[in-house]
Short mmCIF file of N, CA, C and O in Angstrom, two decimals:
data_model
loop_
_atom_site.label_atom_id
_atom_site.label_comp_id
_atom_site.label_asym_id
_atom_site.label_seq_id
_atom_site.Cartn_x
_atom_site.Cartn_y
_atom_site.Cartn_z
N MET A 815 -12.00 59.64 33.98
CA MET A 815 -12.62 59.52 32.67
C MET A 815 -12.95 58.06 32.40
O MET A 815 -12.16 57.17 32.70
N ILE A 816 -14.11 57.84 31.86
CA ILE A 816 -14.55 56.48 31.51
C ILE A 816 -13.93 56.09 30.16
O ILE A 816 -13.83 56.92 29.26
N ARG A 817 -13.45 54.85 30.08
CA ARG A 817 -12.78 54.38 28.86
C ARG A 817 -13.25 52.97 28.54
O ARG A 817 -13.78 52.27 29.39
N ASP A 818 -13.00 52.55 27.30
CA ASP A 818 -13.39 51.22 26.85
C ASP A 818 -12.83 50.10 27.73
O ASP A 818 -13.52 49.11 27.99
N ASP A 819 -11.60 50.27 28.18
CA ASP A 819 -10.96 49.18 28.91
C ASP A 819 -11.42 49.09 30.37
O ASP A 819 -11.05 48.15 31.08
N THR A 820 -12.25 50.04 30.81
CA THR A 820 -12.73 49.99 32.19
C THR A 820 -14.26 50.02 32.31
O THR A 820 -14.80 49.59 33.31
N ALA A 821 -14.93 50.52 31.30
CA ALA A 821 -16.40 50.66 31.36
C ALA A 821 -17.07 49.33 31.03
O ALA A 821 -16.56 48.53 30.26
N THR A 822 -18.24 49.14 31.62
CA THR A 822 -19.06 47.98 31.27
C THR A 822 -20.29 48.47 30.52
O THR A 822 -20.68 49.64 30.64
N LEU A 823 -20.91 47.58 29.77
CA LEU A 823 -22.16 47.94 29.10
C LEU A 823 -23.22 48.34 30.12
O LEU A 823 -23.98 49.28 29.90
N ALA A 824 -23.25 47.64 31.23
CA ALA A 824 -24.24 47.96 32.27
C ALA A 824 -24.05 49.39 32.77
O ALA A 824 -25.04 50.11 32.97
N GLU A 825 -22.80 49.79 32.96
CA GLU A 825 -22.54 51.18 33.40
C GLU A 825 -22.98 52.18 32.35
O GLU A 825 -23.58 53.21 32.67
N LEU A 826 -22.66 51.90 31.09
CA LEU A 826 -23.05 52.82 30.02
C LEU A 826 -24.57 52.91 29.88
O LEU A 826 -25.12 54.01 29.74
N LYS A 827 -25.24 51.76 29.95
CA LYS A 827 -26.71 51.78 29.88
C LYS A 827 -27.29 52.56 31.05
O LYS A 827 -28.25 53.32 30.88
N ALA A 828 -26.72 52.40 32.23
CA ALA A 828 -27.20 53.12 33.41
C ALA A 828 -26.98 54.62 33.26
O ALA A 828 -27.85 55.42 33.63
N ARG A 829 -25.85 55.02 32.73
CA ARG A 829 -25.58 56.46 32.53
C ARG A 829 -26.55 57.06 31.53
O ARG A 829 -27.05 58.17 31.73
N VAL A 830 -26.81 56.34 30.45
CA VAL A 830 -27.78 56.82 29.45
C VAL A 830 -29.16 56.92 30.09
O VAL A 830 -29.86 57.92 29.93
N GLU A 831 -29.56 55.91 30.83
CA GLU A 831 -30.88 55.92 31.48
C GLU A 831 -30.99 57.06 32.47
O GLU A 831 -32.03 57.74 32.54
N ALA A 832 -29.96 57.30 33.26
CA ALA A 832 -29.98 58.41 34.23
C ALA A 832 -30.11 59.75 33.51
O ALA A 832 -30.85 60.64 33.95
N PHE A 833 -29.41 59.91 32.41
CA PHE A 833 -29.49 61.13 31.60
C PHE A 833 -30.91 61.35 31.10
O PHE A 833 -31.47 62.45 31.21
N VAL A 834 -31.51 60.29 30.57
CA VAL A 834 -32.87 60.36 30.03
C VAL A 834 -33.87 60.69 31.15
O VAL A 834 -34.71 61.59 31.01
N GLN A 835 -33.77 59.99 32.27
CA GLN A 835 -34.72 60.20 33.37
C GLN A 835 -34.59 61.59 33.97
O GLN A 835 -35.60 62.21 34.32
N ALA A 836 -33.37 62.10 34.08
CA ALA A 836 -33.17 63.42 34.67
C ALA A 836 -33.87 64.51 33.85
O ALA A 836 -34.24 65.55 34.39
N ARG A 837 -34.07 64.25 32.58
CA ARG A 837 -34.70 65.23 31.69
C ARG A 837 -36.16 64.89 31.37
O ARG A 837 -36.79 65.56 30.57
N ASP A 838 -36.66 63.81 31.99
CA ASP A 838 -38.03 63.36 31.76
C ASP A 838 -38.31 63.10 30.28
O ASP A 838 -39.34 63.48 29.74
N TRP A 839 -37.36 62.45 29.63
CA TRP A 839 -37.48 62.17 28.20
C TRP A 839 -38.08 60.81 27.90
O TRP A 839 -38.26 60.46 26.72
N GLU A 840 -38.39 60.01 28.92
CA GLU A 840 -38.91 58.66 28.66
C GLU A 840 -40.11 58.69 27.73
O GLU A 840 -40.28 57.83 26.88
N ARG A 841 -40.95 59.70 27.88
CA ARG A 841 -42.18 59.79 27.07
C ARG A 841 -41.88 59.96 25.58
O ARG A 841 -42.71 59.63 24.74
N PHE A 842 -40.71 60.46 25.25
CA PHE A 842 -40.33 60.63 23.85
C PHE A 842 -39.60 59.40 23.29
O PHE A 842 -39.41 59.29 22.08
N HIS A 843 -39.19 58.51 24.17
CA HIS A 843 -38.34 57.40 23.76
C HIS A 843 -39.15 56.16 23.41
O HIS A 843 -38.94 55.08 23.98
N GLN A 844 -40.03 56.31 22.44
CA GLN A 844 -40.74 55.17 21.89
C GLN A 844 -39.80 54.43 20.93
O GLN A 844 -38.91 55.06 20.35
N PRO A 845 -39.97 53.12 20.76
CA PRO A 845 -39.06 52.38 19.88
C PRO A 845 -38.91 53.01 18.49
O PRO A 845 -37.79 53.11 17.98
N LYS A 846 -40.00 53.45 17.88
CA LYS A 846 -39.94 54.07 16.56
C LYS A 846 -39.06 55.31 16.58
O LYS A 846 -38.20 55.49 15.72
N ASN A 847 -39.25 56.16 17.58
CA ASN A 847 -38.47 57.39 17.67
C ASN A 847 -36.98 57.10 17.86
O ASN A 847 -36.12 57.75 17.26
N LEU A 848 -36.69 56.15 18.72
CA LEU A 848 -35.29 55.81 18.96
C LEU A 848 -34.64 55.15 17.75
O LEU A 848 -33.50 55.46 17.40
N ALA A 849 -35.37 54.27 17.07
CA ALA A 849 -34.84 53.64 15.86
C ALA A 849 -34.57 54.69 14.79
O ALA A 849 -33.53 54.66 14.11
N MET A 850 -35.49 55.63 14.65
CA MET A 850 -35.28 56.71 13.67
C MET A 850 -34.08 57.57 14.07
O MET A 850 -33.29 57.98 13.21
N SER A 851 -33.92 57.84 15.35
CA SER A 851 -32.79 58.65 15.82
C SER A 851 -31.47 57.95 15.56
O SER A 851 -30.48 58.60 15.20
N ILE A 852 -31.44 56.63 15.72
CA ILE A 852 -30.23 55.87 15.41
C ILE A 852 -29.87 56.05 13.94
O ILE A 852 -28.72 56.33 13.59
N ALA A 853 -30.87 55.92 13.07
CA ALA A 853 -30.63 56.06 11.63
C ALA A 853 -30.19 57.48 11.27
O ALA A 853 -29.28 57.67 10.45
N ILE A 854 -30.80 58.47 11.88
CA ILE A 854 -30.45 59.86 11.61
C ILE A 854 -29.01 60.14 12.02
O ILE A 854 -28.24 60.76 11.29
N GLU A 855 -28.64 59.69 13.21
CA GLU A 855 -27.28 59.92 13.70
C GLU A 855 -26.26 59.12 12.87
O GLU A 855 -25.15 59.60 12.62
N ALA A 856 -26.65 57.92 12.41
CA ALA A 856 -25.76 57.15 11.54
C ALA A 856 -25.54 57.88 10.22
O ALA A 856 -24.42 57.90 9.69
N ALA A 857 -26.58 58.53 9.71
CA ALA A 857 -26.44 59.33 8.49
C ALA A 857 -25.50 60.51 8.73
O ALA A 857 -24.68 60.85 7.85
N GLU A 858 -25.58 61.13 9.90
CA GLU A 858 -24.67 62.23 10.22
C GLU A 858 -23.23 61.73 10.29
O GLU A 858 -22.30 62.43 9.88
N LEU A 859 -23.03 60.52 10.79
CA LEU A 859 -21.70 59.91 10.80
C LEU A 859 -21.22 59.69 9.37
O LEU A 859 -20.07 60.01 9.03
N MET A 860 -22.09 59.20 8.51
CA MET A 860 -21.72 58.95 7.11
C MET A 860 -21.34 60.23 6.37
O MET A 860 -20.50 60.20 5.47
N GLU A 861 -21.94 61.36 6.76
CA GLU A 861 -21.63 62.62 6.10
C GLU A 861 -20.14 62.95 6.15
O GLU A 861 -19.62 63.59 5.23
N HIS A 862 -19.47 62.50 7.18
CA HIS A 862 -18.04 62.79 7.31
C HIS A 862 -17.21 62.06 6.26
O HIS A 862 -16.05 62.41 6.03
N PHE A 863 -17.79 61.07 5.61
CA PHE A 863 -17.08 60.27 4.62
C PHE A 863 -17.63 60.47 3.21
O PHE A 863 -17.05 59.97 2.25
N GLN A 864 -18.73 61.20 3.07
CA GLN A 864 -19.46 61.28 1.81
C GLN A 864 -18.58 61.72 0.64
O GLN A 864 -18.56 61.08 -0.39
N TRP A 865 -17.91 62.82 0.75
CA TRP A 865 -17.13 63.34 -0.37
C TRP A 865 -15.66 63.47 -0.04
O TRP A 865 -14.90 64.14 -0.73
N SER A 866 -15.24 62.82 1.02
CA SER A 866 -13.85 62.96 1.45
C SER A 866 -13.00 61.85 0.85
O SER A 866 -13.49 60.78 0.52
N PRO A 867 -11.71 62.11 0.71
CA PRO A 867 -10.80 61.04 0.26
C PRO A 867 -10.73 59.95 1.32
O PRO A 867 -11.08 60.17 2.48
N GLN A 868 -10.29 58.81 0.94
CA GLN A 868 -10.21 57.68 1.86
C GLN A 868 -8.93 57.73 2.69
O GLN A 868 -8.16 56.79 2.72
N ARG A 869 -8.72 58.85 3.38
CA ARG A 869 -7.54 59.01 4.22
C ARG A 869 -8.00 59.35 5.62
O ARG A 869 -8.80 60.24 5.83
N ASP A 870 -7.43 58.64 6.59
CA ASP A 870 -7.76 58.91 7.99
C ASP A 870 -7.34 60.31 8.41
O ASP A 870 -7.99 60.93 9.25
N ASP A 871 -6.25 60.83 7.85
CA ASP A 871 -5.77 62.14 8.27
C ASP A 871 -6.68 63.28 7.79
O ASP A 871 -6.55 64.41 8.24
N ALA A 872 -7.62 62.97 6.89
CA ALA A 872 -8.53 64.00 6.39
C ALA A 872 -9.77 64.12 7.29
O ALA A 872 -10.57 65.03 7.11
N LEU A 873 -9.92 63.24 8.25
CA LEU A 873 -11.11 63.22 9.10
C LEU A 873 -10.92 64.10 10.33
O LEU A 873 -9.83 64.18 10.88
N ASP A 874 -12.00 64.70 10.76
CA ASP A 874 -12.02 65.37 12.07
C ASP A 874 -12.44 64.29 13.07
O ASP A 874 -13.63 64.00 13.22
N ARG A 875 -11.47 63.67 13.70
CA ARG A 875 -11.74 62.51 14.58
C ARG A 875 -12.66 62.86 15.73
O ARG A 875 -13.46 62.04 16.15
N ALA A 876 -12.57 64.08 16.25
CA ALA A 876 -13.44 64.48 17.37
C ALA A 876 -14.90 64.53 16.90
O ALA A 876 -15.79 64.07 17.61
N GLU A 877 -15.14 65.07 15.72
CA GLU A 877 -16.51 65.13 15.20
C GLU A 877 -17.04 63.73 14.89
O GLU A 877 -18.20 63.42 15.16
N VAL A 878 -16.19 62.89 14.30
CA VAL A 878 -16.59 61.51 14.01
C VAL A 878 -16.90 60.77 15.31
O VAL A 878 -17.90 60.05 15.41
N ALA A 879 -16.08 60.97 16.34
CA ALA A 879 -16.32 60.33 17.64
C ALA A 879 -17.64 60.81 18.24
O ALA A 879 -18.39 60.00 18.81
N ASP A 880 -17.96 62.10 18.10
CA ASP A 880 -19.23 62.62 18.60
C ASP A 880 -20.41 61.98 17.90
O ASP A 880 -21.42 61.63 18.54
N GLU A 881 -20.32 61.83 16.58
CA GLU A 881 -21.43 61.21 15.84
C GLU A 881 -21.58 59.74 16.22
O GLU A 881 -22.70 59.25 16.38
N LEU A 882 -20.46 59.04 16.36
CA LEU A 882 -20.53 57.64 16.79
C LEU A 882 -21.14 57.54 18.18
O LEU A 882 -21.96 56.66 18.45
N ALA A 883 -20.75 58.46 19.06
CA ALA A 883 -21.32 58.48 20.41
C ALA A 883 -22.83 58.67 20.35
O ALA A 883 -23.57 58.00 21.09
N ASP A 884 -23.31 59.56 19.48
CA ASP A 884 -24.76 59.76 19.34
C ASP A 884 -25.45 58.46 18.92
O ASP A 884 -26.50 58.11 19.47
N VAL A 885 -24.87 57.75 17.95
CA VAL A 885 -25.44 56.47 17.51
C VAL A 885 -25.51 55.50 18.67
O VAL A 885 -26.55 54.86 18.92
N LEU A 886 -24.41 55.38 19.39
CA LEU A 886 -24.35 54.42 20.50
C LEU A 886 -25.27 54.80 21.65
O LEU A 886 -25.91 53.93 22.27
N ILE A 887 -25.36 56.09 21.95
CA ILE A 887 -26.27 56.54 23.02
C ILE A 887 -27.71 56.19 22.68
O ILE A 887 -28.44 55.65 23.52
N TYR A 888 -28.12 56.49 21.44
CA TYR A 888 -29.49 56.13 21.05
C TYR A 888 -29.68 54.62 21.04
O TYR A 888 -30.75 54.12 21.41
N ALA A 889 -28.66 53.87 20.64
CA ALA A 889 -28.77 52.41 20.64
C ALA A 889 -28.93 51.88 22.06
O ALA A 889 -29.75 50.98 22.32
N LEU A 890 -28.17 52.44 23.00
CA LEU A 890 -28.31 52.01 24.40
C LEU A 890 -29.66 52.44 24.98
O LEU A 890 -30.27 51.68 25.74
N ALA A 891 -30.14 53.62 24.60
CA ALA A 891 -31.47 54.06 25.04
C ALA A 891 -32.53 53.11 24.49
O ALA A 891 -33.48 52.75 25.20
N PHE A 892 -32.37 52.69 23.25
CA PHE A 892 -33.30 51.73 22.64
C PHE A 892 -33.26 50.41 23.41
O PHE A 892 -34.31 49.85 23.73
N ALA A 893 -32.06 49.93 23.70
CA ALA A 893 -31.92 48.69 24.47
C ALA A 893 -32.58 48.82 25.84
O ALA A 893 -33.24 47.89 26.31
N ASN A 894 -32.41 49.97 26.47
CA ASN A 894 -33.06 50.19 27.77
C ASN A 894 -34.58 50.13 27.64
O ASN A 894 -35.24 49.48 28.46
N ARG A 895 -35.14 50.80 26.65
CA ARG A 895 -36.60 50.84 26.50
C ARG A 895 -37.16 49.47 26.15
O ARG A 895 -38.26 49.11 26.54
N GLN A 896 -36.40 48.69 25.37
CA GLN A 896 -36.88 47.38 24.91
C GLN A 896 -36.39 46.24 25.79
O GLN A 896 -36.64 45.07 25.48
N ASP A 897 -35.67 46.57 26.87
CA ASP A 897 -35.14 45.57 27.79
C ASP A 897 -34.32 44.51 27.05
O ASP A 897 -34.53 43.31 27.21
N ILE A 898 -33.40 45.00 26.22
CA ILE A 898 -32.52 44.12 25.46
C ILE A 898 -31.17 44.03 26.17
O ILE A 898 -30.57 45.05 26.50
N ASP A 899 -30.73 42.82 26.41
CA ASP A 899 -29.40 42.59 26.96
C ASP A 899 -28.43 42.70 25.79
O ASP A 899 -28.35 41.79 24.94
N VAL A 900 -27.72 43.80 25.70
CA VAL A 900 -26.87 44.10 24.55
C VAL A 900 -25.78 43.06 24.38
O VAL A 900 -25.53 42.57 23.27
N ALA A 901 -25.10 42.70 25.45
CA ALA A 901 -24.02 41.71 25.36
C ALA A 901 -24.55 40.37 24.86
O ALA A 901 -23.93 39.74 23.99
N ALA A 902 -25.69 39.94 25.36
CA ALA A 902 -26.28 38.67 24.92
C ALA A 902 -26.72 38.76 23.46
O ALA A 902 -26.53 37.80 22.70
N ALA A 903 -27.27 39.89 23.06
CA ALA A 903 -27.70 40.08 21.67
C ALA A 903 -26.50 40.02 20.73
O ALA A 903 -26.56 39.38 19.67
N ILE A 904 -25.40 40.67 21.11
CA ILE A 904 -24.20 40.66 20.28
C ILE A 904 -23.61 39.25 20.20
O ILE A 904 -23.26 38.77 19.11
N ALA A 905 -23.52 38.58 21.33
CA ALA A 905 -22.97 37.22 21.34
C ALA A 905 -23.81 36.29 20.48
O ALA A 905 -23.27 35.48 19.71
N SER A 906 -25.12 36.41 20.58
CA SER A 906 -26.02 35.57 19.78
C SER A 906 -25.87 35.85 18.29
O SER A 906 -25.79 34.93 17.47
N LYS A 907 -25.80 37.12 17.94
CA LYS A 907 -25.67 37.50 16.53
C LYS A 907 -24.32 37.05 15.98
O LYS A 907 -24.24 36.56 14.85
N LEU A 908 -23.24 37.22 16.75
CA LEU A 908 -21.93 36.76 16.29
C LEU A 908 -21.91 35.25 16.08
O LEU A 908 -21.32 34.75 15.12
N ALA A 909 -22.57 34.50 16.97
CA ALA A 909 -22.62 33.04 16.83
C ALA A 909 -23.34 32.66 15.53
O ALA A 909 -22.89 31.77 14.81
N ARG A 910 -24.45 33.34 15.23
CA ARG A 910 -25.17 33.07 13.97
C ARG A 910 -24.31 33.48 12.77
O ARG A 910 -24.28 32.77 11.75
N ASN A 911 -23.62 34.61 12.88
CA ASN A 911 -22.78 35.05 11.78
C ASN A 911 -21.59 34.13 11.55
O ASN A 911 -21.15 33.95 10.40
N GLU A 912 -21.06 33.53 12.61
CA GLU A 912 -19.98 32.56 12.44
C GLU A 912 -20.43 31.37 11.61
O GLU A 912 -19.64 30.82 10.82
N LEU A 913 -21.68 30.96 11.76
CA LEU A 913 -22.22 29.87 10.95
C LEU A 913 -22.47 30.32 9.51
O LEU A 913 -22.23 29.57 8.57
N ARG A 914 -22.98 31.54 9.36
CA ARG A 914 -23.28 32.07 8.02
C ARG A 914 -22.02 32.40 7.23
O ARG A 914 -22.01 32.29 6.00
N PHE A 915 -20.99 32.85 7.93
CA PHE A 915 -19.77 33.32 7.27
C PHE A 915 -18.56 32.63 7.88
O PHE A 915 -17.78 33.26 8.61
N PRO A 916 -18.37 31.34 7.59
CA PRO A 916 -17.25 30.63 8.20
C PRO A 916 -15.92 31.18 7.69
O PRO A 916 -15.83 31.72 6.58
N VAL A 917 -14.90 31.05 8.51
CA VAL A 917 -13.56 31.47 8.13
C VAL A 917 -13.08 30.52 7.02
O VAL A 917 -13.15 29.30 7.18
N PRO A 918 -12.63 31.08 5.90
CA PRO A 918 -12.15 30.20 4.82
C PRO A 918 -10.97 29.34 5.28
O PRO A 918 -10.14 29.78 6.07
N ALA A 919 -10.90 28.12 4.77
CA ALA A 919 -9.80 27.23 5.11
C ALA A 919 -8.48 27.90 4.74
O ALA A 919 -8.34 28.47 3.66
N GLY A 920 -7.54 27.88 5.65
CA GLY A 920 -6.22 28.45 5.41
C GLY A 920 -6.13 29.93 5.69
O GLY A 920 -5.05 30.49 5.62
N ALA A 921 -7.26 30.58 6.01
CA ALA A 921 -7.22 32.02 6.30
C ALA A 921 -6.45 32.25 7.59
O ALA A 921 -6.62 31.52 8.56
N GLY A 922 -5.58 33.22 7.58
CA GLY A 922 -4.81 33.54 8.77
C GLY A 922 -3.54 32.73 8.91
O GLY A 922 -2.75 32.96 9.81
N ASP A 923 -3.36 31.76 8.03
CA ASP A 923 -2.12 30.98 8.08
C ASP A 923 -1.00 31.80 7.45
O ASP A 923 -1.15 32.36 6.38
N ASP A 924 0.09 31.88 8.15
CA ASP A 924 1.24 32.63 7.61
C ASP A 924 2.35 31.72 7.23
O ASP A 924 2.63 30.74 7.70
#
């Protein structure tokens, strides 16, 4: 079984691409369609929290994991179609966010 502590982004992107190619879905994977699919799947993820209490024990974790997987699969498919290096994009965005949102002085001091 593939897990976070052993999988690489490159492996995940390759698995998503192989899945898409095996079904000849490339023609449907235009940036607009993939971006919309990400938003649709994110909305399905949000549905699990819409009217529920703020308790983790009230969630169906398997269903939530499936919806998150759908979001991530479409995101990786989008990255594949747009030739985006996901790790580099995340590192770049985090670096910009560190400048925009500096850690307050004394935060984390115990």
